[in-house]
mmCIF file of C-alpha atoms in Angstrom:
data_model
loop_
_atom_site.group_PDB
_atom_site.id
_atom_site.type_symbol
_atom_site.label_atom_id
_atom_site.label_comp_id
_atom_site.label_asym_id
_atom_site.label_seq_id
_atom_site.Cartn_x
_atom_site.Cartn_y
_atom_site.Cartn_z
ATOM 1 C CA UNK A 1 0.000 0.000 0.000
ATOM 2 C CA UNK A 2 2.771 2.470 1.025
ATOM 3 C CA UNK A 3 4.190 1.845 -3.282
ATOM 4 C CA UNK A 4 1.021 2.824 -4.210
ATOM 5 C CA UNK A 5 0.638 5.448 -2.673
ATOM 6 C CA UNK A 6 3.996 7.371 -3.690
ATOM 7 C CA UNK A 7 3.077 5.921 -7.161
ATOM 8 C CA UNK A 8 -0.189 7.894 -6.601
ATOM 9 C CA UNK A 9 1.599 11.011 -4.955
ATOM 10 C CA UNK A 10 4.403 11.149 -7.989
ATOM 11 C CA UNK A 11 1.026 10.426 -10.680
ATOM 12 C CA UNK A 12 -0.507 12.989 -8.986
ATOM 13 C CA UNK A 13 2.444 15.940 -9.665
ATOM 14 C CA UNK A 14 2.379 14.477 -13.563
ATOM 15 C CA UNK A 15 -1.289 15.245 -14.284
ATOM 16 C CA UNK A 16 -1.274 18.708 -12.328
ATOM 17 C CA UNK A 17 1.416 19.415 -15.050
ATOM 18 C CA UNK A 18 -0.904 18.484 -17.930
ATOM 19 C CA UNK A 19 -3.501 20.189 -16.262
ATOM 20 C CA UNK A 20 -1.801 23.690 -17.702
ATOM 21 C CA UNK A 21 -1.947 22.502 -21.294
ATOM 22 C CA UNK A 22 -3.293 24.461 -23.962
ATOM 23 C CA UNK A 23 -6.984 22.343 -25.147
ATOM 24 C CA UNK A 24 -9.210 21.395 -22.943
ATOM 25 C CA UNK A 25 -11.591 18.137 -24.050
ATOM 26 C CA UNK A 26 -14.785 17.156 -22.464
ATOM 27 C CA UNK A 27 -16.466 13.609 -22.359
ATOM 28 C CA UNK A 28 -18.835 11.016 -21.835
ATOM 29 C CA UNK A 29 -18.976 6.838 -22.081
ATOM 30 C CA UNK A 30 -20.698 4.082 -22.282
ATOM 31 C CA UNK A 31 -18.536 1.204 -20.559
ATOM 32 C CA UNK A 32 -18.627 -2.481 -20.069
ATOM 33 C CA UNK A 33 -16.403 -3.756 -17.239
ATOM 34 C CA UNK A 34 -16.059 -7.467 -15.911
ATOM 35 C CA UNK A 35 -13.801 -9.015 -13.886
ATOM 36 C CA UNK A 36 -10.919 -11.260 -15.094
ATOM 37 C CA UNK A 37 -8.094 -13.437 -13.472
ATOM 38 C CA UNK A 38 -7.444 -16.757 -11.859
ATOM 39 C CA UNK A 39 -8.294 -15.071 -8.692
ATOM 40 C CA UNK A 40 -11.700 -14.169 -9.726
ATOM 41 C CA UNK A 41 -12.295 -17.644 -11.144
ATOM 42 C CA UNK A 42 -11.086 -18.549 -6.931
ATOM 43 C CA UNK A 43 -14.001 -15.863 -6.230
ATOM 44 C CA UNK A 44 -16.520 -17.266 -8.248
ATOM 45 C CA UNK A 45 -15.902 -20.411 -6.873
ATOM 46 C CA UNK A 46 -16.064 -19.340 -3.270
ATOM 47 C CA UNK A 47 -19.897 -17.269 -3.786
ATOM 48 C CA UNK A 48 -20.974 -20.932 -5.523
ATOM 49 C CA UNK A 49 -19.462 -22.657 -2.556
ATOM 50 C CA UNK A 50 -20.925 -20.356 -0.258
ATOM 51 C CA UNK A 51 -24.355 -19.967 -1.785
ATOM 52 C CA UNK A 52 -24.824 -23.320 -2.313
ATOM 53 C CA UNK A 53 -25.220 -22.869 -6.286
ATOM 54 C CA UNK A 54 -24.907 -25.424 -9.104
ATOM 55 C CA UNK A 55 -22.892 -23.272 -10.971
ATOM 56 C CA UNK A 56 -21.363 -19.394 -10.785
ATOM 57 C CA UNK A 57 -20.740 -17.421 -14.378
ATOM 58 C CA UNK A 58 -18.791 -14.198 -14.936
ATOM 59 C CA UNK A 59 -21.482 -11.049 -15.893
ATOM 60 C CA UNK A 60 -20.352 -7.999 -16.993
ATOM 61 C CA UNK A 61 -21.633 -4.339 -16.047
ATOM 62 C CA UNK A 62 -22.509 -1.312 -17.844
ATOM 63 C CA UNK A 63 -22.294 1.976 -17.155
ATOM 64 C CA UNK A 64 -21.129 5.505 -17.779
ATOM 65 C CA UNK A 65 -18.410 8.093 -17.460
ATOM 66 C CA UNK A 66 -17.669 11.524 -17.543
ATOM 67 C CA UNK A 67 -14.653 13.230 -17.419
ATOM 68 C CA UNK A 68 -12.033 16.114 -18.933
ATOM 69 C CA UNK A 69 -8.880 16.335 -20.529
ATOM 70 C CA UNK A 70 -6.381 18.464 -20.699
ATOM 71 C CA UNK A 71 -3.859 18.115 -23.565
ATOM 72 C CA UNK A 72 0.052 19.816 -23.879
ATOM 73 C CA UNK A 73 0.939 19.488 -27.555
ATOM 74 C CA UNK A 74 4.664 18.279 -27.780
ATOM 75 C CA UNK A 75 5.350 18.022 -31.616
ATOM 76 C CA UNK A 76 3.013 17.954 -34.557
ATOM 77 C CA UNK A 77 2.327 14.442 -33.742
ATOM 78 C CA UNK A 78 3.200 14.066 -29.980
ATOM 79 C CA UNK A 79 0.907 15.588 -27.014
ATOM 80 C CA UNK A 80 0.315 14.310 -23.451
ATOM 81 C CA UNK A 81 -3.067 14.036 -21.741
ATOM 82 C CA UNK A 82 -3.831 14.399 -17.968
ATOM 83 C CA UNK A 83 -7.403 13.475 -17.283
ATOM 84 C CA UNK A 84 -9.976 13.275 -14.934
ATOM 85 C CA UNK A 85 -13.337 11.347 -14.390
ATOM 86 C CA UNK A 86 -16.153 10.096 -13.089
ATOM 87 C CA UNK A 87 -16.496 6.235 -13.880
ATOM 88 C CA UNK A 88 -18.298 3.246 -13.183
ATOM 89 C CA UNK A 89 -16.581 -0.073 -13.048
ATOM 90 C CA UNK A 90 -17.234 -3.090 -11.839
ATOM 91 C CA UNK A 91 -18.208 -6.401 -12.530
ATOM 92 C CA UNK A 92 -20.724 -9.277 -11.368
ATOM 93 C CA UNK A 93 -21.404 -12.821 -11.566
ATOM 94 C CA UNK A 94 -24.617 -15.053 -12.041
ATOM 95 C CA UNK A 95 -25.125 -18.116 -9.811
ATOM 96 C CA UNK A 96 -27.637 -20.740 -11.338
ATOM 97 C CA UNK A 97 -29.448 -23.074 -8.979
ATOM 98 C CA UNK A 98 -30.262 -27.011 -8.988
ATOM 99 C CA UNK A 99 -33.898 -25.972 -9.326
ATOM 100 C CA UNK A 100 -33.351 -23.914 -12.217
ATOM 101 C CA UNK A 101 -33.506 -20.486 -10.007
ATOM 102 C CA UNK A 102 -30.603 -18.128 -11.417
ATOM 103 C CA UNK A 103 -29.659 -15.397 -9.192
ATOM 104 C CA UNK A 104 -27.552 -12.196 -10.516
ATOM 105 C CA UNK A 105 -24.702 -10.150 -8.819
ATOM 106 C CA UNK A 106 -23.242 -6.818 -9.866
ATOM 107 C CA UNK A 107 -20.275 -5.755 -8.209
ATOM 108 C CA UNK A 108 -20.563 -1.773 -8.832
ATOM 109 C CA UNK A 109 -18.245 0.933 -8.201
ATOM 110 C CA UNK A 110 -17.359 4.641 -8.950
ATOM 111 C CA UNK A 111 -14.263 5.239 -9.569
ATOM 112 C CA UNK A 112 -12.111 8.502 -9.826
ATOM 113 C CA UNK A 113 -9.806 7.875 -12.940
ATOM 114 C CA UNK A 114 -6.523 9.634 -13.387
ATOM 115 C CA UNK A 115 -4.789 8.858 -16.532
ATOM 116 C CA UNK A 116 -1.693 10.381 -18.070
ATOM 117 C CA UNK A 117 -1.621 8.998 -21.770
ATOM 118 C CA UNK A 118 0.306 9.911 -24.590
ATOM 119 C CA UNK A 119 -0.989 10.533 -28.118
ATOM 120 C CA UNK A 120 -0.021 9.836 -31.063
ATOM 121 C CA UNK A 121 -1.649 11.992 -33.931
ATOM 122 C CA UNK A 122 -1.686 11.399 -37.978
ATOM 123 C CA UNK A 123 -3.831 12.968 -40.501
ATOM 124 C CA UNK A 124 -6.371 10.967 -42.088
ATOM 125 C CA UNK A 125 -7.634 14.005 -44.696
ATOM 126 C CA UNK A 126 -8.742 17.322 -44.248
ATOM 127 C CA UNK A 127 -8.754 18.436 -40.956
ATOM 128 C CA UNK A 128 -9.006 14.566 -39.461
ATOM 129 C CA UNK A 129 -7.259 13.009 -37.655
ATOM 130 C CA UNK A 130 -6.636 9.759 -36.162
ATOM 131 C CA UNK A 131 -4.530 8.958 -32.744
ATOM 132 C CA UNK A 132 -3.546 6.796 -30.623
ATOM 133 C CA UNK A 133 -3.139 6.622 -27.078
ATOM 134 C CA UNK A 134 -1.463 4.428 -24.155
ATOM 135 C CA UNK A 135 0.000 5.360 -20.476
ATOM 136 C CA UNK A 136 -1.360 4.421 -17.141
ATOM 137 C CA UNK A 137 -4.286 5.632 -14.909
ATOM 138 C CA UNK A 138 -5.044 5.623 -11.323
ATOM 139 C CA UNK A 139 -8.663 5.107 -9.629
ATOM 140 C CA UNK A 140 -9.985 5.998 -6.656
ATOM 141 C CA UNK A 141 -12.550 4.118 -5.343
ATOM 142 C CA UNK A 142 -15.120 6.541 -4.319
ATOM 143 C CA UNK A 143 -18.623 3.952 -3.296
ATOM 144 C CA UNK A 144 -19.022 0.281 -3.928
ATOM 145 C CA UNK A 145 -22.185 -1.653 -3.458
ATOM 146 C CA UNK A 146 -23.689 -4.838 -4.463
ATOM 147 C CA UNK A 147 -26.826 -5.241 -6.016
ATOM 148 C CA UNK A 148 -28.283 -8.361 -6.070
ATOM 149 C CA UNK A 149 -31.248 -9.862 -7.945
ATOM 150 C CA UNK A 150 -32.827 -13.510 -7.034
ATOM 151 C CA UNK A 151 -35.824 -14.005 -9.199
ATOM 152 C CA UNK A 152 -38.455 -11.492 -8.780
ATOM 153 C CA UNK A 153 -36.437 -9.907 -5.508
ATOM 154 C CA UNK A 154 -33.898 -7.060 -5.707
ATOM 155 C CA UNK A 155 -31.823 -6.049 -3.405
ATOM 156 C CA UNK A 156 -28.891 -4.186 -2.340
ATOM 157 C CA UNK A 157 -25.949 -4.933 0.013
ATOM 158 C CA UNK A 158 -22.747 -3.890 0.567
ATOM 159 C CA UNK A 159 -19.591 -6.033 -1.422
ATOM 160 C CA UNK A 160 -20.269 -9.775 -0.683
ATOM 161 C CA UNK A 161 -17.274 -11.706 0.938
ATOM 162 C CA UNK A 162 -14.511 -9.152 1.173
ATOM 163 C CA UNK A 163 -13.390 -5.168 1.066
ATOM 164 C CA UNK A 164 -12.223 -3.923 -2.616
ATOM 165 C CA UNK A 165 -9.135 -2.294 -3.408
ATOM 166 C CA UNK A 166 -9.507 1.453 -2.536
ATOM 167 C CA UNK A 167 -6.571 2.803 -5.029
ATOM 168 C CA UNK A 168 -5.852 0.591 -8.196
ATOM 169 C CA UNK A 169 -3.141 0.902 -11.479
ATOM 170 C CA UNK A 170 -4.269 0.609 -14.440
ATOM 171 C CA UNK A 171 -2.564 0.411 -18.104
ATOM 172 C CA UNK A 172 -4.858 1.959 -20.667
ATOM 173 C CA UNK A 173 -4.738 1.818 -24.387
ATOM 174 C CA UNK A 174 -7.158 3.294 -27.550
ATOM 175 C CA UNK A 175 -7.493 4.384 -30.745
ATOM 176 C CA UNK A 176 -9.731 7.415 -32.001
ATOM 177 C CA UNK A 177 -10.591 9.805 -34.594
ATOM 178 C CA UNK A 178 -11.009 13.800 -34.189
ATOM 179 C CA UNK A 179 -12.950 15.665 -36.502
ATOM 180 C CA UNK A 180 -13.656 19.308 -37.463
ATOM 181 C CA UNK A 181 -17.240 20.555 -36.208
ATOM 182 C CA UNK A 182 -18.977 24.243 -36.331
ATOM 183 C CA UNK A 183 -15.854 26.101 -34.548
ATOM 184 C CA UNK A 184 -14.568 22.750 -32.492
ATOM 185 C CA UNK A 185 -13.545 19.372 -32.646
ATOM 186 C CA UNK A 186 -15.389 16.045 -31.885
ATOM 187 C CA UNK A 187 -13.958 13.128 -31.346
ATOM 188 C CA UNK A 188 -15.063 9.196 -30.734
ATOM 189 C CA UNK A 189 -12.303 6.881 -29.163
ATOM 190 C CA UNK A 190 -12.499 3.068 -28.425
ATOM 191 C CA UNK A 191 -10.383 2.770 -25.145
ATOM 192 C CA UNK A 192 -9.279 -0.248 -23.259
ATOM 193 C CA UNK A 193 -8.418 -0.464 -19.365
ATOM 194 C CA UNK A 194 -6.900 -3.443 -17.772
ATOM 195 C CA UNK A 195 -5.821 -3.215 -13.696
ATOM 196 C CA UNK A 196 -2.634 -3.993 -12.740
ATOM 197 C CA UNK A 197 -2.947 -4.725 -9.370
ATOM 198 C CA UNK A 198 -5.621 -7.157 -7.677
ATOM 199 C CA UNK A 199 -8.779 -5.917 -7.617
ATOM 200 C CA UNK A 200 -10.265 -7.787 -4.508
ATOM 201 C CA UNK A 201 -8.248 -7.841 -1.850
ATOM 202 C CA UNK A 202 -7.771 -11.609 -0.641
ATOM 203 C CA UNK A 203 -7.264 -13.160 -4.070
ATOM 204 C CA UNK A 204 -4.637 -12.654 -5.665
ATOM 205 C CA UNK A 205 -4.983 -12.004 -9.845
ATOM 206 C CA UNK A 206 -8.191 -10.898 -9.211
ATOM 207 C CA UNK A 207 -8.399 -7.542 -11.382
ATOM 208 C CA UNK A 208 -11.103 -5.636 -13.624
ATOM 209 C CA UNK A 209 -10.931 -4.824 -17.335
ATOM 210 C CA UNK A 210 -13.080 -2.221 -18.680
ATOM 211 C CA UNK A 211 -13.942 -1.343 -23.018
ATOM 212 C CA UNK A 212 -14.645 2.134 -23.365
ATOM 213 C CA UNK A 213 -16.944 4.026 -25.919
ATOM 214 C CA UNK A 214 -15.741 7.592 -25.905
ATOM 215 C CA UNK A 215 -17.722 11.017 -27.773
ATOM 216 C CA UNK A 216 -16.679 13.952 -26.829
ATOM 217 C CA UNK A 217 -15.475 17.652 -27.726
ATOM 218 C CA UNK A 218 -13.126 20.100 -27.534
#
């Protein structure tokens, strides 16, 4: 914990000096995020165990984020990016019965993401571009609940069988296009997120991955 934490501290100094870059971006997302790892196939194994199911499946979530950017051009083709956002991530499972009763779990979280990513920009035309982008991000886990649905019942609880990992690293990667638009720029990015470090503390290569459907503008 006490590495992640100066990771965070020195992560921390590198986006405050994006933050004075010259564009500023805005954006929203549609995200899926699941689970992944031999420690969440332990997991799943443990809730079947425990809830006395015939058999436990991995389920992704969906959800939404918002965030900004702030970009520092370095060449024509080189910039840096310091974000921050809103984001839900997550994951569930869904345990299926003897009797045929299937009961679903989603895992949900909001996150504060910090990434620092570098782009890589070519033209594709006039005025369009396409990039590229890779670096790492922090989270911050902000609230996690569970919510839990067993045939016609719903229900919400707090994380089943263990406390999540309150700061996590992530390596993100994405491609994206920018285009011209009254005065601005839009842009649409496909971005994906996989965590470093375990996700659910107890089991070890236990960690989230997250696909990200970006619009935004700038």
């Amino acid at each position: 914990m006490k590495k992640q934490a100066a990771y965070f501290c020195v992560f921390i100094m590198l986006v405050s000096s994006a933050l004075h870059g010259n564009e500023i971006a805005y954006y929203s997302a549609l995200t899926i995020s699941s689970y992944a790892g031999p420690g969440f196939d332990d997991y799943l194994d443990d809730m079947r165990s425990r809830e006395g199911a015939e058999s436990a499946k991995n389920n992704p979530i969906i959800g939404v984020s918002l965030g900004i950017i702030a970009e520092k051009q370095l060449s024509n083709s080189l910039s840096t990016r310091g974000e921050l956002a809103l984001s839900a991530r997550g994951g569930g499972y869904l345990l299926k019965y003897e009797d045929g009763r299937k009961a679903s779990t989603l895992l949900s979280e909001i996150n504060l993401q910090i990434p620092f990513l570098i782009r890589y920009t070519t033209s594709i035309g006039d005025n369009n571009k396409l990039y590229f982008i890779a670096g790492p991000s922090f989270s911050i886990l902000l609230i996690n609940k569970a919510f839990i649905q067993d045939g016609a019942e719903f229900s919400m609880h707090s994380f089943p069988g263990t406390d999540p990992t309150l700061i996590g690293l992530s390596a993100v990667g994405g491609i994206g296009v920018e285009l011209p638009f009254s005065g601005k720029k839009i842009f649409f990015e496909l971005r994906a997120l996989t965590e470093l470090n375990d996700s659910i503390t107890g089991y070890s290569h236990a960690h989230q991955r997250q696909i990200c459907f970006i619009t935004g503008i700038k």
